[in-house]
Amino acid sequence: MFSSKENKNQKPKVMERNVVAKNTTIVGDIKSDGDFRIDGTLEGTLITNGRVIIGAEGLIKGKVEAANADIEGKFSGELFVSNTLTIKTTADISGDVVIGKLSVEPGASFNATCAMKGAIKELNSSNEQKRPTEKTA
């Protein structure tokens, strides 16, 4: 009764999974809607709406923009994660990091400047509420 022919013809959106295999080096920029697993080396920019996973032997030097990221290997550069960044015990991160949420396992090396977008918004709104209103004489 409520179904339409258009809904029957639409395919569900499936996130693609891309892998940069061990002993593989890519130099350049990558843009995708799918997830990425890096077990080799990427030197450049990676922009995705999905998840980025850097394996234990993986290395990224450059810029990464992703919805989520799990890092076990090495990262050096600029990292922008709109949701959750998970840093595993074997991870080694340096550079500039902007995230929504952060999870760090004990033993990880995290030598980066870090800004949390959600916390910044909350702090700004609470500071505005605490300010007294100015009165003129």
PDB file of C-alpha atoms in Angstrom:
ATOM      1  CA  MET A   1       0.000   0.000   0.000  1.00  0.00           C
ATOM      2  CA  PHE A   2       2.736   2.485   0.946  1.00  0.00           C
ATOM      3  CA  SER A   3       5.564   1.051  -1.145  1.00  0.00           C
ATOM      4  CA  SER A   4       6.591   2.632  -4.376  1.00  0.00           C
ATOM      5  CA  LYS A   5       8.299   1.207  -7.425  1.00  0.00           C
ATOM      6  CA  GLU A   6      11.267   3.529  -6.874  1.00  0.00           C
ATOM      7  CA  ASN A   7      12.153   1.925  -3.525  1.00  0.00           C
ATOM      8  CA  LYS A   8      12.235  -1.561  -5.096  1.00  0.00           C
ATOM      9  CA  ASN A   9      14.784  -0.479  -7.721  1.00  0.00           C
ATOM     10  CA  GLN A  10      17.166   1.284  -5.327  1.00  0.00           C
ATOM     11  CA  LYS A  11      20.160  -0.715  -4.167  1.00  0.00           C
ATOM     12  CA  PRO A  12      21.319  -0.311  -0.566  1.00  0.00           C
ATOM     13  CA  LYS A  13      24.467   1.772  -0.191  1.00  0.00           C
ATOM     14  CA  VAL A  14      27.423  -0.536   0.458  1.00  0.00           C
ATOM     15  CA  MET A  15      30.680   0.864   1.750  1.00  0.00           C
ATOM     16  CA  GLU A  16      33.638  -0.334  -0.313  1.00  0.00           C
ATOM     17  CA  ARG A  17      36.739  -1.669   1.447  1.00  0.00           C
ATOM     18  CA  ASN A  18      40.087  -0.684  -0.011  1.00  0.00           C
ATOM     19  CA  VAL A  19      43.417  -2.173   1.060  1.00  0.00           C
ATOM     20  CA  VAL A  20      46.964  -0.947   0.596  1.00  0.00           C
ATOM     21  CA  ALA A  21      48.809  -4.219   1.105  1.00  0.00           C
ATOM     22  CA  LYS A  22      52.055  -4.862   2.963  1.00  0.00           C
ATOM     23  CA  ASN A  23      55.178  -3.961   0.924  1.00  0.00           C
ATOM     24  CA  THR A  24      53.109  -1.537  -1.189  1.00  0.00           C
ATOM     25  CA  THR A  25      53.889   2.191  -1.346  1.00  0.00           C
ATOM     26  CA  ILE A  26      51.504   4.774  -2.753  1.00  0.00           C
ATOM     27  CA  VAL A  27      52.613   8.361  -3.277  1.00  0.00           C
ATOM     28  CA  GLY A  28      49.739  10.704  -4.080  1.00  0.00           C
ATOM     29  CA  ASP A  29      46.205  11.641  -3.109  1.00  0.00           C
ATOM     30  CA  ILE A  30      43.261   9.281  -2.622  1.00  0.00           C
ATOM     31  CA  LYS A  31      39.592  10.214  -2.317  1.00  0.00           C
ATOM     32  CA  SER A  32      36.869   7.639  -1.683  1.00  0.00           C
ATOM     33  CA  ASP A  33      33.550   7.028   0.047  1.00  0.00           C
ATOM     34  CA  GLY A  34      34.658   3.601   1.284  1.00  0.00           C
ATOM     35  CA  ASP A  35      36.778   2.279   4.131  1.00  0.00           C
ATOM     36  CA  PHE A  36      40.566   1.983   3.884  1.00  0.00           C
ATOM     37  CA  ARG A  37      43.040  -0.393   5.488  1.00  0.00           C
ATOM     38  CA  ILE A  38      46.684   0.589   5.172  1.00  0.00           C
ATOM     39  CA  ASP A  39      49.201  -2.200   5.770  1.00  0.00           C
ATOM     40  CA  GLY A  40      51.799  -0.659   3.463  1.00  0.00           C
ATOM     41  CA  THR A  41      52.888   2.972   3.069  1.00  0.00           C
ATOM     42  CA  LEU A  42      50.898   5.991   1.929  1.00  0.00           C
ATOM     43  CA  GLU A  43      52.598   9.338   1.364  1.00  0.00           C
ATOM     44  CA  GLY A  44      50.002  11.962   0.520  1.00  0.00           C
ATOM     45  CA  THR A  45      46.370  12.737   1.267  1.00  0.00           C
ATOM     46  CA  LEU A  46      43.583  10.292   2.048  1.00  0.00           C
ATOM     47  CA  ILE A  47      40.017  11.621   2.195  1.00  0.00           C
ATOM     48  CA  THR A  48      37.138   9.243   2.898  1.00  0.00           C
ATOM     49  CA  ASN A  49      33.665   9.236   4.416  1.00  0.00           C
ATOM     50  CA  GLY A  50      34.411   5.814   5.883  1.00  0.00           C
ATOM     51  CA  ARG A  51      36.878   4.335   8.366  1.00  0.00           C
ATOM     52  CA  VAL A  52      40.660   4.388   8.033  1.00  0.00           C
ATOM     53  CA  ILE A  53      42.588   1.536   9.618  1.00  0.00           C
ATOM     54  CA  ILE A  54      46.366   1.694   9.793  1.00  0.00           C
ATOM     55  CA  GLY A  55      47.637  -1.838  10.429  1.00  0.00           C
ATOM     56  CA  ALA A  56      50.523  -2.634  12.785  1.00  0.00           C
ATOM     57  CA  GLU A  57      53.055  -2.359   9.936  1.00  0.00           C
ATOM     58  CA  GLY A  58      51.222   0.439   8.116  1.00  0.00           C
ATOM     59  CA  LEU A  59      52.536   3.991   7.712  1.00  0.00           C
ATOM     60  CA  ILE A  60      50.876   7.194   6.560  1.00  0.00           C
ATOM     61  CA  LYS A  61      52.807  10.426   6.039  1.00  0.00           C
ATOM     62  CA  GLY A  62      50.544  13.285   5.068  1.00  0.00           C
ATOM     63  CA  LYS A  63      46.946  14.256   5.611  1.00  0.00           C
ATOM     64  CA  VAL A  64      43.964  12.057   6.468  1.00  0.00           C
ATOM     65  CA  GLU A  65      40.300  13.088   6.675  1.00  0.00           C
ATOM     66  CA  ALA A  66      37.898  10.348   7.764  1.00  0.00           C
ATOM     67  CA  ALA A  67      34.736   9.653   9.741  1.00  0.00           C
ATOM     68  CA  ASN A  68      36.520   7.142  12.024  1.00  0.00           C
ATOM     69  CA  ALA A  69      40.079   5.870  12.376  1.00  0.00           C
ATOM     70  CA  ASP A  70      41.814   2.955  14.106  1.00  0.00           C
ATOM     71  CA  ILE A  71      45.588   3.230  14.273  1.00  0.00           C
ATOM     72  CA  GLU A  72      47.955   0.391  15.124  1.00  0.00           C
ATOM     73  CA  GLY A  73      50.912   1.526  13.009  1.00  0.00           C
ATOM     74  CA  LYS A  74      52.597   4.872  12.363  1.00  0.00           C
ATOM     75  CA  PHE A  75      51.045   8.180  11.372  1.00  0.00           C
ATOM     76  CA  SER A  76      52.783  11.502  10.795  1.00  0.00           C
ATOM     77  CA  GLY A  77      50.977  14.612   9.568  1.00  0.00           C
ATOM     78  CA  GLU A  78      47.490  16.094   9.840  1.00  0.00           C
ATOM     79  CA  LEU A  79      44.645  13.855  11.009  1.00  0.00           C
ATOM     80  CA  PHE A  80      40.990  14.979  10.928  1.00  0.00           C
ATOM     81  CA  VAL A  81      38.499  12.433  12.309  1.00  0.00           C
ATOM     82  CA  SER A  82      34.907  13.623  12.573  1.00  0.00           C
ATOM     83  CA  ASN A  83      33.813  10.839  14.938  1.00  0.00           C
ATOM     84  CA  THR A  84      36.114   8.479  16.884  1.00  0.00           C
ATOM     85  CA  LEU A  85      39.893   8.023  16.750  1.00  0.00           C
ATOM     86  CA  THR A  86      41.054   4.763  18.354  1.00  0.00           C
ATOM     87  CA  ILE A  87      44.767   4.515  19.085  1.00  0.00           C
ATOM     88  CA  LYS A  88      46.022   0.987  19.742  1.00  0.00           C
ATOM     89  CA  THR A  89      48.976  -0.038  21.940  1.00  0.00           C
ATOM     90  CA  THR A  90      51.409  -0.348  18.999  1.00  0.00           C
ATOM     91  CA  ALA A  91      50.509   3.048  17.460  1.00  0.00           C
ATOM     92  CA  ASP A  92      52.997   5.891  16.953  1.00  0.00           C
ATOM     93  CA  ILE A  93      51.327   9.217  16.107  1.00  0.00           C
ATOM     94  CA  SER A  94      52.876  12.635  15.558  1.00  0.00           C
ATOM     95  CA  GLY A  95      51.537  15.833  14.027  1.00  0.00           C
ATOM     96  CA  ASP A  96      48.232  17.693  14.335  1.00  0.00           C
ATOM     97  CA  VAL A  97      45.033  15.868  15.267  1.00  0.00           C
ATOM     98  CA  VAL A  98      41.434  17.163  15.249  1.00  0.00           C
ATOM     99  CA  ILE A  99      38.834  14.663  16.425  1.00  0.00           C
ATOM    100  CA  GLY A 100      35.336  14.175  17.777  1.00  0.00           C
ATOM    101  CA  LYS A 101      36.185  11.456  20.349  1.00  0.00           C
ATOM    102  CA  LEU A 102      39.470   9.852  21.416  1.00  0.00           C
ATOM    103  CA  SER A 103      40.332   6.391  22.714  1.00  0.00           C
ATOM    104  CA  VAL A 104      43.973   5.643  23.599  1.00  0.00           C
ATOM    105  CA  GLU A 105      45.223   2.260  24.770  1.00  0.00           C
ATOM    106  CA  PRO A 106      48.103   2.176  27.299  1.00  0.00           C
ATOM    107  CA  GLY A 107      51.504   1.965  25.625  1.00  0.00           C
ATOM    108  CA  ALA A 108      50.630   3.998  22.544  1.00  0.00           C
ATOM    109  CA  SER A 109      52.904   6.857  21.468  1.00  0.00           C
ATOM    110  CA  PHE A 110      50.812  10.010  20.942  1.00  0.00           C
ATOM    111  CA  ASN A 111      53.018  13.060  20.336  1.00  0.00           C
ATOM    112  CA  ALA A 112      50.611  15.430  18.635  1.00  0.00           C
ATOM    113  CA  THR A 113      48.658  18.605  19.150  1.00  0.00           C
ATOM    114  CA  CYS A 114      45.072  17.500  19.657  1.00  0.00           C
ATOM    115  CA  ALA A 115      41.773  19.382  19.475  1.00  0.00           C
ATOM    116  CA  MET A 116      38.420  17.803  20.213  1.00  0.00           C
ATOM    117  CA  LYS A 117      35.654  19.414  18.184  1.00  0.00           C
ATOM    118  CA  GLY A 118      32.798  18.341  20.478  1.00  0.00           C
ATOM    119  CA  ALA A 119      34.525  19.594  23.631  1.00  0.00           C
ATOM    120  CA  ILE A 120      35.332  22.947  22.035  1.00  0.00           C
ATOM    121  CA  LYS A 121      31.671  23.521  21.155  1.00  0.00           C
ATOM    122  CA  GLU A 122      30.549  22.565  24.677  1.00  0.00           C
ATOM    123  CA  LEU A 123      33.120  24.853  26.323  1.00  0.00           C
ATOM    124  CA  ASN A 124      32.173  27.815  24.153  1.00  0.00           C
ATOM    125  CA  SER A 125      28.461  27.430  24.878  1.00  0.00           C
ATOM    126  CA  SER A 126      28.987  26.994  28.650  1.00  0.00           C
ATOM    127  CA  ASN A 127      31.272  30.051  28.807  1.00  0.00           C
ATOM    128  CA  GLU A 128      28.632  32.167  27.087  1.00  0.00           C
ATOM    129  CA  GLN A 129      26.038  31.089  29.661  1.00  0.00           C
ATOM    130  CA  LYS A 130      28.321  31.919  32.630  1.00  0.00           C
ATOM    131  CA  ARG A 131      29.142  35.457  31.486  1.00  0.00           C
ATOM    132  CA  PRO A 132      27.185  38.054  33.463  1.00  0.00           C
ATOM    133  CA  THR A 133      25.273  40.607  31.445  1.00  0.00           C
ATOM    134  CA  GLU A 134      26.779  44.063  31.509  1.00  0.00           C
ATOM    135  CA  LYS A 135      24.708  46.895  32.953  1.00  0.00           C
ATOM    136  CA  THR A 136      25.220  50.504  32.070  1.00  0.00           C
ATOM    137  CA  ALA A 137      24.757  53.287  34.608  1.00  0.00           C
TER     138      ALA A 137
END
